[in-house]
Amino acid sequence: MTDKDFNNCVDAYSDGVYRFIVKNLGHEADAQDIVQTAFEKLWVNRAKVENEKAKSYLFTIAYHQMIDHIRKDKRNNTTDNFEEVKISIHQEGNGELKQILLKAINELNPTQRSLVLLKDYEGYSYQEIGEIMDLSESQVKVYLHRARLLLKEKLVHLEKMRA
Amino acid sequence: MKINTTNYEEYFLLYIDNELSTEQKTAVENFIEANPNYQKEFELLKQTVFAPEPFEFEDKILLYRLEEMEASLTTTFKQSLCRNEGKVIEGYFNTKLIRSIAAVAAIVILIIGYNLIPTTGKQNNQTELTKNVLLPINNTEHNIGVSSNQDQKLVVQNKIHKIAQNSTKPTSTLPSIATEKTDITPQVGMIQSITNSTGRLANYENEIHTAPIVNNSVAITSLKEKITSNEASVVSEAKEEFENINTDNPDRTIYIANMEIDGDKLRGFTRRIGALIKRNKTEKEK
């Protein structure tokens, strides 16, 4: 990867990496730090990373950084983070269904939430998600399907409430 | 693999995750058409998919790597920035020995300057009184040897007259004169001794005049020798007195080349050095 390729990666992937992290964490400043760390590592290892693998490399680094950050945060105060996530996602929602879905995704664990976001936002395949999150393809499939069914139950519950 | 009522959920999930081939997708759609009661469940699962929304990372400038950011200095330029601390060389006058030598040399120069210059200084600054005392006496000494006895008498008388005049000067004119006057009193005593000696001188003359007209040259010469010896004793006495008078001279200016130093301020210092020199001299003489 050349210097120019790296700068192209910044243009192409920084928004997606940032969105993935901020939707998971719900904290913009922490998400920015994680994105910066991810690109810093890409720059350091640019000689080893192929241009085609740059995106998954960035998401992989960002995801692991985020998990480390969540673990560190859990030792201190977990409830605050949850509130922050709720607030940030509530602000972005429009429509009752979307709000319920956003509330439901906040109730998922970080792994399930990451699976949904990587699948829906970035369109990664199970295999690619498995590479990013260090999971097997079957694990991705099982965990993601479980997350979908949970979200569906939330929607069913909403339907029942309306009825 | 055929879609049925037991495995439809997995196919539905694979369908919304876009993990099925086109044929499998068609198979799922056909299953829903054939079983419309699964339509609602399929729609609910489709609603769990989050549509991608635009999101921008604003601080991309922090991520870009520009050439200027990676600029580095060459090794030659870095070497030019290096500084080595040089050895500290002690100054020539830093050692104690040289300092002490310099101090001793300065003292020696001062002593030499003090010993050379004051002789002329003292002579120039002598008071009129001392001049009056010294010069006539020297003249008398000279005259006694050369001129007649009558002339000697007159000169001595003049000298005595002058000294008397000086001694009767009013004390209120100047404080320096007052000191002079106090100095004069021993001089007057000296003058009295001089007058005594001149009196004796007159007696000798009478002896010469009243003596029989025998030109006894031996007698005359013996008398003259007596006179000279008498006068020499008078002069030595006067000289001693003169030296005593000069010690109280208030003007103690020291001249070193073109530089003038007030001797009064260095009085204590010069006295000490003078005392040291005298002590050394006396020790050497012993």
CSV table of C-alpha atoms in Angstrom, one decimal:
chain,number,residue,atom,x,y,z
A,1,MET,CA,0.0,0.0,0.0
A,2,THR,CA,1.4,3.3,-1.0
A,3,ASP,CA,0.9,6.6,0.8
A,4,LYS,CA,-1.7,7.6,-1.8
A,5,ASP,CA,-3.6,4.3,-1.3
A,6,PHE,CA,-3.6,5.0,2.4
A,7,ASN,CA,-5.2,8.5,1.9
A,8,ASN,CA,-7.7,6.9,-0.4
A,9,CYS,CA,-8.6,4.5,2.4
A,10,VAL,CA,-9.2,7.4,4.6
A,11,ASP,CA,-11.7,8.8,2.1
A,12,ALA,CA,-13.3,5.5,1.5
A,13,TYR,CA,-13.6,3.8,4.9
A,14,SER,CA,-13.2,6.3,7.7
A,15,ASP,CA,-16.9,7.2,7.6
A,16,GLY,CA,-18.0,3.5,7.8
A,17,VAL,CA,-15.5,2.6,10.6
A,18,TYR,CA,-16.6,5.6,12.6
A,19,ARG,CA,-20.3,4.8,12.1
A,20,PHE,CA,-19.8,1.2,13.1
A,21,ILE,CA,-18.0,2.2,16.3
A,22,VAL,CA,-20.2,5.1,17.2
A,23,LYS,CA,-23.4,3.1,16.8
A,24,ASN,CA,-21.9,0.4,19.0
A,25,LEU,CA,-20.5,2.7,21.7
A,26,GLY,CA,-22.8,5.7,21.4
A,27,HIS,CA,-19.9,7.9,22.4
A,28,GLU,CA,-18.4,10.1,19.6
A,29,ALA,CA,-15.2,11.1,21.3
A,30,ASP,CA,-14.3,7.5,22.1
A,31,ALA,CA,-15.3,6.4,18.6
A,32,GLN,CA,-13.0,9.1,17.1
A,33,ASP,CA,-10.1,7.9,19.2
A,34,ILE,CA,-10.7,4.3,18.1
A,35,VAL,CA,-10.8,5.3,14.4
A,36,GLN,CA,-7.6,7.2,14.8
A,37,THR,CA,-5.9,4.3,16.4
A,38,ALA,CA,-7.1,2.0,13.6
A,39,PHE,CA,-5.7,4.2,10.9
A,40,GLU,CA,-2.5,4.7,12.8
A,41,LYS,CA,-2.0,1.0,12.9
A,42,LEU,CA,-2.8,0.7,9.2
A,43,TRP,CA,-0.2,3.4,8.5
A,44,VAL,CA,2.4,1.5,10.5
A,45,ASN,CA,1.6,-1.8,8.8
A,46,ARG,CA,0.9,-0.4,5.3
A,47,ALA,CA,3.7,-2.4,3.8
A,48,LYS,CA,2.1,-5.6,4.9
A,49,VAL,CA,-1.5,-4.8,4.2
A,50,GLU,CA,-2.8,-5.2,0.7
A,51,ASN,CA,-5.1,-2.5,-0.7
A,52,GLU,CA,-8.0,-4.9,-1.1
A,53,LYS,CA,-7.8,-6.0,2.5
A,54,ALA,CA,-7.5,-2.5,3.9
A,55,LYS,CA,-11.2,-2.2,4.8
A,56,SER,CA,-11.5,-5.4,6.7
A,57,TYR,CA,-8.2,-4.7,8.4
A,58,LEU,CA,-9.5,-1.3,9.6
A,59,PHE,CA,-12.8,-2.8,10.8
A,60,THR,CA,-10.9,-5.6,12.6
A,61,ILE,CA,-8.6,-3.2,14.4
A,62,ALA,CA,-11.5,-0.9,15.3
A,63,TYR,CA,-13.7,-3.7,16.5
A,64,HIS,CA,-11.0,-5.1,18.8
A,65,GLN,CA,-10.2,-1.7,20.1
A,66,MET,CA,-13.8,-1.1,20.8
A,67,ILE,CA,-14.1,-4.4,22.7
A,68,ASP,CA,-11.1,-3.5,24.8
A,69,HIS,CA,-12.6,-0.1,25.5
A,70,ILE,CA,-16.0,-1.7,26.5
A,71,ARG,CA,-14.2,-4.1,28.9
A,72,LYS,CA,-12.3,-1.3,30.5
A,73,ASP,CA,-15.5,0.7,30.8
A,74,LYS,CA,-17.3,-2.2,32.4
A,75,ARG,CA,-14.8,-2.2,35.2
A,76,ASN,CA,-15.7,1.4,36.0
A,77,ASN,CA,-19.4,2.1,35.1
A,78,THR,CA,-21.5,0.2,32.7
A,79,THR,CA,-24.8,2.0,33.2
A,80,ASP,CA,-23.5,5.4,32.0
A,81,ASN,CA,-22.5,3.9,28.7
A,82,PHE,CA,-25.8,2.3,28.1
A,83,GLU,CA,-27.5,5.6,28.7
A,84,GLU,CA,-25.2,7.4,26.3
A,85,VAL,CA,-25.9,4.8,23.6
A,86,LYS,CA,-29.6,5.2,24.1
A,87,ILE,CA,-29.4,9.0,23.9
A,88,SER,CA,-27.3,9.1,20.8
A,89,ILE,CA,-29.4,6.6,18.9
A,90,HIS,CA,-32.7,8.1,20.0
A,91,GLN,CA,-31.7,11.4,18.5
A,92,GLU,CA,-31.1,9.8,15.1
A,93,GLY,CA,-34.3,7.8,14.9
A,94,ASN,CA,-37.4,8.9,13.0
A,95,GLY,CA,-40.6,6.9,13.2
A,96,GLU,CA,-42.0,4.7,15.8
A,97,LEU,CA,-40.8,1.4,14.3
A,98,LYS,CA,-37.3,2.6,13.9
A,99,GLN,CA,-37.2,3.9,17.5
A,100,ILE,CA,-38.3,0.5,18.7
A,101,LEU,CA,-35.7,-1.2,16.7
A,102,LEU,CA,-33.0,1.1,17.9
A,103,LYS,CA,-34.1,0.5,21.5
A,104,ALA,CA,-34.0,-3.2,20.8
A,105,ILE,CA,-30.5,-3.2,19.3
A,106,ASN,CA,-29.2,-1.4,22.4
A,107,GLU,CA,-30.5,-4.3,24.4
A,108,LEU,CA,-28.3,-6.7,22.4
A,109,ASN,CA,-24.8,-7.6,23.6
A,110,PRO,CA,-21.9,-5.9,21.8
A,111,THR,CA,-21.2,-9.0,19.7
A,112,GLN,CA,-24.7,-9.3,18.4
A,113,ARG,CA,-24.9,-5.6,17.8
A,114,SER,CA,-21.7,-5.7,15.9
A,115,LEU,CA,-22.9,-8.6,13.8
A,116,VAL,CA,-26.1,-6.8,12.8
A,117,LEU,CA,-24.3,-3.5,12.1
A,118,LEU,CA,-21.6,-5.1,10.0
A,119,LYS,CA,-24.2,-7.1,8.1
A,120,ASP,CA,-26.7,-4.4,7.5
A,121,TYR,CA,-24.5,-1.2,7.3
A,122,GLU,CA,-21.5,-2.6,5.6
A,123,GLY,CA,-23.0,-5.6,3.8
A,124,TYR,CA,-20.3,-8.0,4.9
A,125,SER,CA,-20.7,-11.7,4.3
A,126,TYR,CA,-20.7,-14.2,7.2
A,127,GLN,CA,-17.2,-15.1,6.3
A,128,GLU,CA,-16.0,-11.6,6.3
A,129,ILE,CA,-17.7,-10.8,9.5
A,130,GLY,CA,-16.1,-13.9,11.0
A,131,GLU,CA,-12.7,-12.6,9.9
A,132,ILE,CA,-13.3,-9.2,11.5
A,133,MET,CA,-14.8,-10.5,14.7
A,134,ASP,CA,-12.5,-13.5,15.0
A,135,LEU,CA,-15.5,-15.9,14.7
A,136,SER,CA,-16.2,-18.9,12.5
A,137,GLU,CA,-18.8,-18.5,9.7
A,138,SER,CA,-21.2,-20.8,11.5
A,139,GLN,CA,-20.9,-18.8,14.7
A,140,VAL,CA,-21.6,-15.6,12.8
A,141,LYS,CA,-24.7,-17.2,11.3
A,142,VAL,CA,-26.0,-18.5,14.6
A,143,TYR,CA,-25.3,-15.4,16.6
A,144,LEU,CA,-26.7,-13.1,13.9
A,145,HIS,CA,-29.9,-15.2,13.5
A,146,ARG,CA,-30.4,-15.1,17.2
A,147,ALA,CA,-30.1,-11.3,17.2
A,148,ARG,CA,-32.6,-11.0,14.3
A,149,LEU,CA,-35.1,-13.2,16.1
A,150,LEU,CA,-34.7,-11.0,19.3
A,151,LEU,CA,-35.4,-7.9,17.2
A,152,LYS,CA,-38.4,-9.6,15.6
A,153,GLU,CA,-39.8,-10.5,19.0
A,154,LYS,CA,-39.6,-6.8,19.9
A,155,LEU,CA,-41.6,-5.9,16.9
A,156,VAL,CA,-44.2,-8.6,17.6
A,157,HIS,CA,-44.5,-7.3,21.1
A,158,LEU,CA,-45.1,-3.8,19.6
A,159,GLU,CA,-47.8,-5.2,17.3
A,160,LYS,CA,-49.5,-6.8,20.2
A,161,MET,CA,-49.4,-3.5,22.2
A,162,ARG,CA,-51.0,-1.7,19.2
A,163,ALA,CA,-53.7,-4.4,18.9
B,1,MET,CA,-32.3,-28.5,-0.1
B,2,LYS,CA,-36.0,-27.9,-0.2
B,3,ILE,CA,-37.8,-25.2,1.9
B,4,ASN,CA,-40.5,-26.6,4.2
B,5,THR,CA,-42.3,-25.6,7.4
B,6,THR,CA,-39.5,-26.8,9.6
B,7,ASN,CA,-36.6,-24.9,8.0
B,8,TYR,CA,-38.3,-21.8,6.5
B,9,GLU,CA,-37.1,-19.5,9.3
B,10,GLU,CA,-33.4,-20.2,8.5
B,11,TYR,CA,-34.1,-19.6,4.8
B,12,PHE,CA,-35.9,-16.4,5.7
B,13,LEU,CA,-33.0,-15.2,7.8
B,14,LEU,CA,-30.5,-16.1,5.1
B,15,TYR,CA,-32.7,-14.3,2.6
B,16,ILE,CA,-32.7,-11.0,4.5
B,17,ASP,CA,-28.9,-11.4,5.1
B,18,ASN,CA,-28.4,-11.7,1.4
B,19,GLU,CA,-26.6,-15.0,1.9
B,20,LEU,CA,-28.7,-17.0,-0.6
B,21,SER,CA,-28.2,-17.5,-4.3
B,22,THR,CA,-30.7,-16.2,-6.8
B,23,GLU,CA,-32.2,-19.6,-7.2
B,24,GLN,CA,-32.6,-20.0,-3.4
B,25,LYS,CA,-34.1,-16.6,-3.2
B,26,THR,CA,-36.7,-17.5,-5.9
B,27,ALA,CA,-37.3,-20.7,-3.9
B,28,VAL,CA,-38.1,-18.7,-0.8
B,29,GLU,CA,-40.4,-16.3,-2.6
B,30,ASN,CA,-42.2,-19.3,-4.1
B,31,PHE,CA,-42.6,-20.9,-0.7
B,32,ILE,CA,-44.2,-17.6,0.6
B,33,GLU,CA,-46.6,-17.4,-2.3
B,34,ALA,CA,-47.5,-21.0,-1.6
B,35,ASN,CA,-47.9,-20.4,2.1
B,36,PRO,CA,-49.3,-16.9,2.7
B,37,ASN,CA,-49.6,-17.4,6.5
B,38,TYR,CA,-45.7,-17.1,6.6
B,39,GLN,CA,-45.8,-13.8,4.7
B,40,LYS,CA,-46.2,-11.7,7.9
B,41,GLU,CA,-43.3,-13.4,9.7
B,42,PHE,CA,-41.2,-12.9,6.6
B,43,GLU,CA,-42.1,-9.1,6.6
B,44,LEU,CA,-41.3,-8.8,10.4
B,45,LEU,CA,-37.8,-10.3,9.8
B,46,LYS,CA,-37.2,-8.0,6.9
B,47,GLN,CA,-38.0,-5.0,9.2
B,48,THR,CA,-35.2,-6.0,11.5
B,49,VAL,CA,-32.7,-5.0,8.9
B,50,PHE,CA,-31.2,-1.6,9.5
B,51,ALA,CA,-31.0,0.6,6.4
B,52,PRO,CA,-27.6,2.2,6.1
B,53,GLU,CA,-27.7,5.9,7.0
B,54,PRO,CA,-25.2,8.5,5.9
B,55,PHE,CA,-22.5,9.1,8.4
B,56,GLU,CA,-19.4,11.3,8.2
B,57,PHE,CA,-16.2,11.3,10.0
B,58,GLU,CA,-15.5,15.1,10.1
B,59,ASP,CA,-11.8,15.0,11.3
B,60,LYS,CA,-10.4,13.2,8.3
B,61,ILE,CA,-7.5,15.7,8.3
B,62,LEU,CA,-6.3,13.9,11.4
B,63,LEU,CA,-6.0,10.7,9.5
B,64,TYR,CA,-4.4,11.8,6.3
B,65,ARG,CA,-0.7,11.3,5.9
B,66,LEU,CA,0.9,14.2,4.1
B,67,GLU,CA,4.4,14.4,2.9
B,68,GLU,CA,5.2,17.3,5.2
B,69,MET,CA,4.2,15.2,8.2
B,70,GLU,CA,6.7,12.6,7.2
B,71,ALA,CA,9.5,15.0,6.5
B,72,SER,CA,12.7,14.0,8.3
B,73,LEU,CA,16.1,15.7,8.8
B,74,THR,CA,19.1,14.3,7.1
B,75,THR,CA,21.9,12.8,9.3
B,76,THR,CA,24.4,15.4,8.2
B,77,PHE,CA,22.0,18.2,9.4
B,78,LYS,CA,21.4,16.4,12.6
B,79,GLN,CA,25.2,16.1,13.2
B,80,SER,CA,25.5,19.9,12.6
B,81,LEU,CA,23.1,20.4,15.5
B,82,CYS,CA,25.2,18.4,17.9
B,83,ARG,CA,27.3,20.4,20.4
B,84,ASN,CA,30.3,19.1,22.3
B,85,GLU,CA,31.3,20.8,25.5
B,86,GLY,CA,34.9,22.1,25.2
B,87,LYS,CA,37.6,21.7,27.9
B,88,VAL,CA,37.8,24.5,30.5
B,89,ILE,CA,41.3,26.0,30.5
B,90,GLU,CA,42.3,27.7,33.7
B,91,GLY,CA,43.3,31.3,33.4
B,92,TYR,CA,46.9,32.4,33.9
B,93,PHE,CA,46.1,34.3,37.1
B,94,ASN,CA,43.9,31.6,38.5
B,95,THR,CA,46.5,29.9,40.6
B,96,LYS,CA,47.1,31.0,44.1
B,97,LEU,CA,50.9,31.2,43.7
B,98,ILE,CA,50.7,33.7,40.8
B,99,ARG,CA,48.1,35.7,42.6
B,100,SER,CA,50.3,36.0,45.7
B,101,ILE,CA,53.3,36.9,43.5
B,102,ALA,CA,51.3,39.6,41.8
B,103,ALA,CA,50.2,41.0,45.2
B,104,VAL,CA,53.8,41.1,46.4
B,105,ALA,CA,55.0,42.7,43.2
B,106,ALA,CA,52.3,45.4,43.6
B,107,ILE,CA,53.5,46.1,47.2
B,108,VAL,CA,57.1,46.3,46.1
B,109,ILE,CA,56.2,48.8,43.4
B,110,LEU,CA,54.4,50.9,45.9
B,111,ILE,CA,57.3,50.8,48.3
B,112,ILE,CA,59.8,51.8,45.6
B,113,GLY,CA,57.6,54.6,44.4
B,114,TYR,CA,57.2,55.8,47.9
B,115,ASN,CA,60.9,55.8,48.6
B,116,LEU,CA,61.9,57.5,45.3
B,117,ILE,CA,59.4,60.3,45.1
B,118,PRO,CA,59.0,61.8,48.6
B,119,THR,CA,62.6,63.2,48.7
B,120,THR,CA,61.8,65.7,45.9
B,121,GLY,CA,58.3,66.2,47.2
B,122,LYS,CA,59.6,67.2,50.6
B,123,GLN,CA,62.1,69.5,49.2
B,124,ASN,CA,59.6,71.3,47.0
B,125,ASN,CA,57.2,71.7,49.8
B,126,GLN,CA,59.5,72.9,52.4
B,127,THR,CA,58.3,75.9,54.3
B,128,GLU,CA,60.0,79.2,54.1
B,129,LEU,CA,61.0,78.9,57.7
B,130,THR,CA,63.0,75.8,57.2
B,131,LYS,CA,64.6,77.4,54.1
B,132,ASN,CA,65.6,80.4,56.2
B,133,VAL,CA,67.0,78.1,58.8
B,134,LEU,CA,68.9,75.8,56.5
B,135,LEU,CA,70.4,78.1,53.9
B,136,PRO,CA,72.0,80.7,56.1
B,137,ILE,CA,73.6,78.0,58.3
B,138,ASN,CA,75.0,76.4,55.2
B,139,ASN,CA,76.2,79.8,54.1
B,140,THR,CA,77.8,80.4,57.5
B,141,GLU,CA,79.5,77.0,57.2
B,142,HIS,CA,80.8,78.0,53.8
B,143,ASN,CA,81.7,81.5,54.8
B,144,ILE,CA,83.6,80.4,57.8
B,145,GLY,CA,85.8,78.4,55.7
B,146,VAL,CA,86.5,81.1,53.1
B,147,SER,CA,85.6,84.7,54.3
B,148,SER,CA,86.9,86.7,57.2
B,149,ASN,CA,85.7,86.2,60.8
B,150,GLN,CA,83.9,89.6,60.7
B,151,ASP,CA,81.8,88.5,57.7
B,152,GLN,CA,80.9,85.3,59.5
B,153,LYS,CA,79.7,87.2,62.4
B,154,LEU,CA,77.5,89.4,60.3
B,155,VAL,CA,75.9,86.4,58.5
B,156,VAL,CA,75.2,84.7,61.7
B,157,GLN,CA,73.7,87.8,63.1
B,158,ASN,CA,71.5,88.1,60.1
B,159,LYS,CA,70.4,84.6,60.4
B,160,ILE,CA,69.6,85.1,64.0
B,161,HIS,CA,67.6,88.2,63.2
B,162,LYS,CA,65.6,86.4,60.6
B,163,ILE,CA,64.8,83.5,62.9
B,164,ALA,CA,63.7,86.0,65.5
B,165,GLN,CA,61.4,87.7,63.1
B,166,ASN,CA,59.9,84.4,62.1
B,167,SER,CA,59.4,83.4,65.6
B,168,THR,CA,57.5,86.6,66.4
B,169,LYS,CA,55.0,86.1,63.6
B,170,PRO,CA,51.3,86.2,64.7
B,171,THR,CA,49.7,82.9,65.3
B,172,SER,CA,46.3,83.9,64.1
B,173,THR,CA,47.2,84.0,60.4
B,174,LEU,CA,47.2,80.4,59.5
B,175,PRO,CA,47.0,77.1,61.4
B,176,SER,CA,50.1,76.0,59.6
B,177,ILE,CA,52.0,78.9,61.0
B,178,ALA,CA,50.9,78.0,64.5
B,179,THR,CA,52.5,74.6,64.1
B,180,GLU,CA,55.5,76.3,62.7
B,181,LYS,CA,55.7,78.5,65.7
B,182,THR,CA,55.6,75.6,68.0
B,183,ASP,CA,58.4,74.1,65.9
B,184,ILE,CA,60.3,77.3,66.2
B,185,THR,CA,60.7,77.2,70.0
B,186,PRO,CA,63.4,74.4,69.8
B,187,GLN,CA,64.9,76.4,67.0
B,188,VAL,CA,65.2,79.4,69.2
B,189,GLY,CA,67.1,77.3,71.7
B,190,MET,CA,69.3,76.2,68.9
B,191,ILE,CA,69.8,79.8,67.8
B,192,GLN,CA,70.8,80.7,71.3
B,193,SER,CA,73.4,78.0,71.1
B,194,ILE,CA,74.5,79.5,67.8
B,195,THR,CA,74.8,83.0,69.4
B,196,ASN,CA,76.8,81.4,72.2
B,197,SER,CA,79.1,79.9,69.6
B,198,THR,CA,79.4,83.2,67.8
B,199,GLY,CA,80.1,84.8,71.1
B,200,ARG,CA,83.0,82.4,71.5
B,201,LEU,CA,83.9,83.2,67.9
B,202,ALA,CA,84.1,86.9,68.8
B,203,ASN,CA,86.4,85.9,71.7
B,204,TYR,CA,88.6,84.1,69.4
B,205,GLU,CA,88.8,87.1,67.1
B,206,ASN,CA,89.7,89.3,70.1
B,207,GLU,CA,92.4,86.9,70.9
B,208,ILE,CA,93.6,87.2,67.3
B,209,HIS,CA,93.4,91.0,67.4
B,210,THR,CA,94.9,91.4,70.9
B,211,ALA,CA,97.6,88.9,70.4
B,212,PRO,CA,101.1,90.2,69.9
B,213,ILE,CA,102.0,91.1,66.4
B,214,VAL,CA,103.8,87.9,66.0
B,215,ASN,CA,102.6,86.3,62.9
B,216,ASN,CA,102.4,82.9,64.4
B,217,SER,CA,100.6,81.1,61.7
B,218,VAL,CA,100.4,77.9,63.7
B,219,ALA,CA,98.4,79.7,66.4
B,220,ILE,CA,96.0,81.2,63.9
B,221,THR,CA,95.4,77.9,62.1
B,222,SER,CA,94.8,76.2,65.4
B,223,LEU,CA,92.2,78.8,66.3
B,224,LYS,CA,90.6,78.5,62.9
B,225,GLU,CA,90.4,74.8,63.3
B,226,LYS,CA,88.7,75.4,66.6
B,227,ILE,CA,86.2,77.7,65.0
B,228,THR,CA,85.4,75.3,62.2
B,229,SER,CA,85.0,72.5,64.7
B,230,ASN,CA,82.7,74.7,66.7
B,231,GLU,CA,80.6,75.7,63.7
B,232,ALA,CA,80.4,72.1,62.5
B,233,SER,CA,78.9,71.1,65.8
B,234,VAL,CA,76.5,74.0,65.4
B,235,VAL,CA,75.5,72.9,61.9
B,236,SER,CA,75.1,69.3,62.9
B,237,GLU,CA,72.8,70.5,65.7
B,238,ALA,CA,70.8,72.6,63.3
B,239,LYS,CA,70.5,69.7,60.9
B,240,GLU,CA,69.1,67.5,63.5
B,241,GLU,CA,66.6,70.1,64.4
B,242,PHE,CA,65.7,70.5,60.8
B,243,GLU,CA,64.9,66.8,60.4
B,244,ASN,CA,62.7,66.9,63.4
B,245,ILE,CA,60.7,69.9,62.0
B,246,ASN,CA,60.1,68.2,58.7
B,247,THR,CA,58.4,65.1,60.2
B,248,ASP,CA,55.4,67.2,61.0
B,249,ASN,CA,55.0,68.5,57.4
B,250,PRO,CA,51.2,68.1,56.6
B,251,ASP,CA,51.7,67.8,52.8
B,252,ARG,CA,52.2,64.1,52.1
B,253,THR,CA,51.4,64.0,48.5
B,254,ILE,CA,53.0,61.0,46.7
B,255,TYR,CA,53.9,61.3,43.0
B,256,ILE,CA,54.2,58.1,41.0
B,257,ALA,CA,55.0,59.0,37.4
B,258,ASN,CA,52.2,61.4,36.5
B,259,MET,CA,49.8,60.1,39.1
B,260,GLU,CA,49.3,62.0,42.3
B,261,ILE,CA,48.2,60.1,45.5
B,262,ASP,CA,47.1,61.7,48.7
B,263,GLY,CA,49.6,60.6,51.2
B,264,ASP,CA,47.4,61.2,54.2
B,265,LYS,CA,45.0,58.5,53.1
B,266,LEU,CA,47.8,56.0,52.8
B,267,ARG,CA,49.5,57.3,55.9
B,268,GLY,CA,48.9,54.3,58.0
B,269,PHE,CA,49.9,51.9,55.2
B,270,THR,CA,53.1,53.8,54.4
B,271,ARG,CA,54.1,54.1,58.0
B,272,ARG,CA,53.7,50.3,58.4
B,273,ILE,CA,55.8,49.6,55.3
B,274,GLY,CA,58.3,52.2,56.4
B,275,ALA,CA,58.6,50.6,59.8
B,276,LEU,CA,59.1,47.2,58.2
B,277,ILE,CA,61.8,48.5,56.0
B,278,LYS,CA,63.5,50.3,58.9
B,279,ARG,CA,63.3,47.1,60.9
B,280,ASN,CA,64.9,45.1,58.1
B,281,LYS,CA,67.6,47.6,57.7
B,282,THR,CA,68.4,47.7,61.4
B,283,GLU,CA,68.5,43.9,61.5
B,284,LYS,CA,70.8,43.8,58.5
B,285,GLU,CA,73.1,46.4,60.1
B,286,LYS,CA,73.2,44.4,63.2
